[in-house]
Short mmCIF file of N, CA, C and O in Angstrom, two decimals:
data_model
loop_
_atom_site.label_atom_id
_atom_site.label_comp_id
_atom_site.label_asym_id
_atom_site.label_seq_id
_atom_site.Cartn_x
_atom_site.Cartn_y
_atom_site.Cartn_z
N MET A 25 -18.10 -4.86 -36.26
CA MET A 25 -17.38 -5.54 -35.20
C MET A 25 -15.98 -5.94 -35.65
O MET A 25 -15.01 -5.74 -34.93
N ILE A 26 -15.89 -6.50 -36.84
CA ILE A 26 -14.59 -6.91 -37.37
C ILE A 26 -13.73 -5.68 -37.63
O ILE A 26 -12.53 -5.69 -37.36
N LEU A 27 -14.33 -4.61 -38.10
CA LEU A 27 -13.58 -3.38 -38.36
C LEU A 27 -13.00 -2.82 -37.06
O LEU A 27 -11.84 -2.42 -37.02
N ARG A 28 -13.79 -2.82 -36.00
CA ARG A 28 -13.29 -2.35 -34.71
C ARG A 28 -12.14 -3.21 -34.20
O ARG A 28 -11.15 -2.71 -33.67
N ALA A 29 -12.28 -4.53 -34.34
CA ALA A 29 -11.21 -5.44 -33.92
C ALA A 29 -9.95 -5.20 -34.74
O ALA A 29 -8.83 -5.20 -34.20
N LEU A 30 -10.09 -4.96 -36.03
CA LEU A 30 -8.94 -4.68 -36.89
C LEU A 30 -8.26 -3.38 -36.50
O LEU A 30 -7.02 -3.31 -36.40
N ILE A 31 -9.03 -2.35 -36.23
CA ILE A 31 -8.47 -1.06 -35.82
C ILE A 31 -7.73 -1.20 -34.49
O ILE A 31 -6.63 -0.69 -34.32
N LEU A 32 -8.33 -1.91 -33.54
CA LEU A 32 -7.69 -2.14 -32.25
C LEU A 32 -6.40 -2.93 -32.41
O LEU A 32 -5.38 -2.59 -31.82
N TRP A 33 -6.41 -3.95 -33.24
CA TRP A 33 -5.21 -4.75 -33.47
C TRP A 33 -4.11 -3.90 -34.09
O TRP A 33 -2.95 -3.97 -33.69
N LEU A 34 -4.45 -3.06 -35.06
CA LEU A 34 -3.46 -2.20 -35.69
C LEU A 34 -2.89 -1.18 -34.71
O LEU A 34 -1.70 -0.88 -34.73
N ALA A 35 -3.74 -0.67 -33.83
CA ALA A 35 -3.29 0.32 -32.85
C ALA A 35 -2.33 -0.29 -31.84
O ALA A 35 -1.40 0.36 -31.39
N LEU A 36 -2.54 -1.54 -31.48
CA LEU A 36 -1.72 -2.19 -30.45
C LEU A 36 -0.59 -3.03 -31.01
O LEU A 36 0.21 -3.55 -30.24
N SER A 37 -0.48 -3.15 -32.33
CA SER A 37 0.54 -4.02 -32.89
C SER A 37 1.87 -3.33 -33.12
O SER A 37 2.84 -3.98 -33.48
N GLY A 38 1.95 -2.03 -32.90
CA GLY A 38 3.20 -1.31 -33.07
C GLY A 38 4.20 -1.67 -31.99
O GLY A 38 3.88 -2.27 -30.97
N GLN A 39 5.44 -1.32 -32.23
CA GLN A 39 6.47 -1.61 -31.24
C GLN A 39 6.29 -0.72 -30.03
O GLN A 39 6.11 0.48 -30.15
N ALA A 40 6.35 -1.31 -28.88
CA ALA A 40 6.28 -0.57 -27.63
C ALA A 40 7.53 -0.91 -26.83
O ALA A 40 7.74 -2.05 -26.44
N HIS A 41 8.37 0.08 -26.64
CA HIS A 41 9.59 -0.16 -25.89
C HIS A 41 9.98 1.11 -25.16
O HIS A 41 9.58 2.21 -25.52
N ALA A 42 10.76 0.93 -24.13
CA ALA A 42 11.23 2.07 -23.36
C ALA A 42 12.25 2.85 -24.17
O ALA A 42 13.11 2.28 -24.82
N GLN A 43 12.14 4.15 -24.14
CA GLN A 43 13.08 4.99 -24.87
C GLN A 43 14.27 5.37 -24.00
O GLN A 43 15.31 5.73 -24.51
N GLU A 44 14.10 5.30 -22.70
CA GLU A 44 15.17 5.65 -21.79
C GLU A 44 15.31 4.54 -20.75
O GLU A 44 14.32 4.04 -20.25
N PHE A 45 16.53 4.19 -20.45
CA PHE A 45 16.74 3.18 -19.42
C PHE A 45 18.10 3.41 -18.79
O PHE A 45 18.94 4.13 -19.30
N LEU A 46 18.30 2.77 -17.65
CA LEU A 46 19.54 2.91 -16.90
C LEU A 46 19.91 1.56 -16.32
O LEU A 46 19.08 0.91 -15.69
N ASN A 47 21.12 1.11 -16.57
CA ASN A 47 21.62 -0.12 -15.98
C ASN A 47 22.39 0.21 -14.72
O ASN A 47 23.23 1.10 -14.72
N ARG A 48 22.09 -0.51 -13.65
CA ARG A 48 22.77 -0.30 -12.36
C ARG A 48 23.34 -1.62 -11.88
O ARG A 48 22.71 -2.66 -12.03
N ASP A 49 24.53 -1.59 -11.29
CA ASP A 49 25.12 -2.79 -10.71
C ASP A 49 24.59 -3.05 -9.31
O ASP A 49 24.66 -4.17 -8.82
N THR A 50 24.10 -2.01 -8.66
CA THR A 50 23.57 -2.13 -7.30
C THR A 50 22.13 -1.64 -7.26
O THR A 50 21.68 -0.93 -8.15
N ALA A 51 21.44 -2.02 -6.21
CA ALA A 51 20.05 -1.58 -6.04
C ALA A 51 20.02 -0.11 -5.63
O ALA A 51 20.92 0.39 -4.97
N LEU A 52 18.96 0.58 -6.06
CA LEU A 52 18.76 1.98 -5.68
C LEU A 52 17.94 2.05 -4.40
O LEU A 52 17.08 1.22 -4.16
N SER A 53 18.19 3.07 -3.61
CA SER A 53 17.34 3.31 -2.44
C SER A 53 15.99 3.80 -2.94
O SER A 53 15.83 4.18 -4.10
N ASP A 54 15.01 3.81 -2.07
CA ASP A 54 13.68 4.28 -2.45
C ASP A 54 13.73 5.74 -2.93
O ASP A 54 13.11 6.09 -3.94
N ASP A 55 14.46 6.58 -2.22
CA ASP A 55 14.55 8.00 -2.60
C ASP A 55 15.25 8.17 -3.94
O ASP A 55 14.82 8.96 -4.78
N ASP A 56 16.35 7.44 -4.17
CA ASP A 56 17.06 7.54 -5.44
C ASP A 56 16.19 7.07 -6.60
O ASP A 56 16.17 7.67 -7.67
N PHE A 57 15.45 5.97 -6.38
CA PHE A 57 14.56 5.46 -7.42
C PHE A 57 13.47 6.47 -7.74
O PHE A 57 13.18 6.74 -8.90
N TYR A 58 12.85 7.06 -6.72
CA TYR A 58 11.79 8.04 -6.94
C TYR A 58 12.30 9.24 -7.73
O TYR A 58 11.67 9.68 -8.69
N ARG A 59 13.48 9.75 -7.36
CA ARG A 59 14.04 10.91 -8.08
C ARG A 59 14.42 10.54 -9.51
O ARG A 59 14.27 11.33 -10.42
N LEU A 60 14.89 9.31 -9.72
CA LEU A 60 15.21 8.86 -11.06
C LEU A 60 13.97 8.85 -11.95
O LEU A 60 13.98 9.32 -13.08
N VAL A 61 12.88 8.30 -11.41
CA VAL A 61 11.63 8.21 -12.17
C VAL A 61 10.95 9.57 -12.31
O VAL A 61 10.44 9.91 -13.37
N ALA A 62 10.97 10.38 -11.26
CA ALA A 62 10.23 11.64 -11.26
C ALA A 62 10.90 12.73 -12.09
O ALA A 62 10.20 13.54 -12.70
N CYS A 63 12.23 12.77 -12.10
CA CYS A 63 12.87 13.88 -12.82
C CYS A 63 14.19 13.49 -13.49
O CYS A 63 14.98 14.36 -13.83
N ALA A 64 14.43 12.21 -13.69
CA ALA A 64 15.63 11.72 -14.37
C ALA A 64 16.91 12.15 -13.67
O ALA A 64 17.90 12.47 -14.31
N ALA A 65 16.89 12.15 -12.35
CA ALA A 65 18.07 12.55 -11.58
C ALA A 65 18.99 11.35 -11.37
O ALA A 65 18.54 10.30 -10.92
N PRO A 66 20.27 11.49 -11.69
CA PRO A 66 21.20 10.41 -11.34
C PRO A 66 21.38 10.35 -9.82
O PRO A 66 20.99 11.29 -9.12
N VAL A 67 21.95 9.26 -9.33
CA VAL A 67 22.15 9.12 -7.90
C VAL A 67 22.98 10.30 -7.39
O VAL A 67 24.03 10.62 -7.95
N ASN A 68 22.47 10.96 -6.34
CA ASN A 68 23.12 12.13 -5.73
C ASN A 68 23.35 13.27 -6.72
O ASN A 68 24.29 14.03 -6.58
N GLY A 69 22.48 13.37 -7.74
CA GLY A 69 22.64 14.43 -8.74
C GLY A 69 21.41 15.31 -8.85
O GLY A 69 20.42 15.12 -8.16
N GLU A 70 21.51 16.29 -9.71
CA GLU A 70 20.41 17.21 -9.96
C GLU A 70 19.43 16.61 -10.97
O GLU A 70 19.80 15.75 -11.78
N CYS A 71 18.20 17.11 -10.95
CA CYS A 71 17.17 16.65 -11.89
C CYS A 71 17.58 16.99 -13.32
O CYS A 71 18.10 18.07 -13.59
N GLY A 72 17.33 16.06 -14.22
CA GLY A 72 17.63 16.27 -15.63
C GLY A 72 16.44 16.75 -16.42
O GLY A 72 16.58 17.19 -17.55
N LYS A 73 15.25 16.67 -15.83
CA LYS A 73 14.00 17.09 -16.48
C LYS A 73 13.15 17.77 -15.43
O LYS A 73 13.43 17.67 -14.24
N PRO A 74 12.07 18.45 -15.86
CA PRO A 74 11.17 19.04 -14.87
C PRO A 74 10.61 17.96 -13.94
O PRO A 74 10.34 16.84 -14.35
N PHE A 75 10.46 18.31 -12.68
CA PHE A 75 9.98 17.36 -11.67
C PHE A 75 8.51 17.04 -11.90
O PHE A 75 7.70 17.92 -12.10
N VAL A 76 8.18 15.76 -11.90
CA VAL A 76 6.81 15.28 -12.12
C VAL A 76 6.28 14.81 -10.78
O VAL A 76 6.95 14.09 -10.05
N ARG A 77 5.07 15.21 -10.45
CA ARG A 77 4.43 14.75 -9.20
C ARG A 77 3.10 14.07 -9.53
O ARG A 77 2.36 14.52 -10.37
N TRP A 78 2.88 12.95 -8.86
CA TRP A 78 1.62 12.24 -9.02
C TRP A 78 0.73 12.58 -7.82
O TRP A 78 1.22 12.75 -6.71
N PRO A 79 -0.58 12.66 -8.07
CA PRO A 79 -1.49 12.97 -6.95
C PRO A 79 -1.56 11.85 -5.94
O PRO A 79 -1.29 10.73 -6.20
#
């Protein structure tokens, strides 16, 4: 039991941070936000990565 707790603690104790982020002065529309999250598209721009779709 203690070994499992130690393994879980070690697995979750690493740094978890976003590797990519974007600062905006204004709010994004729903469509702009979706395209930003789905394929890293800047506002009114082309996708920067392959398009991801969730079921």
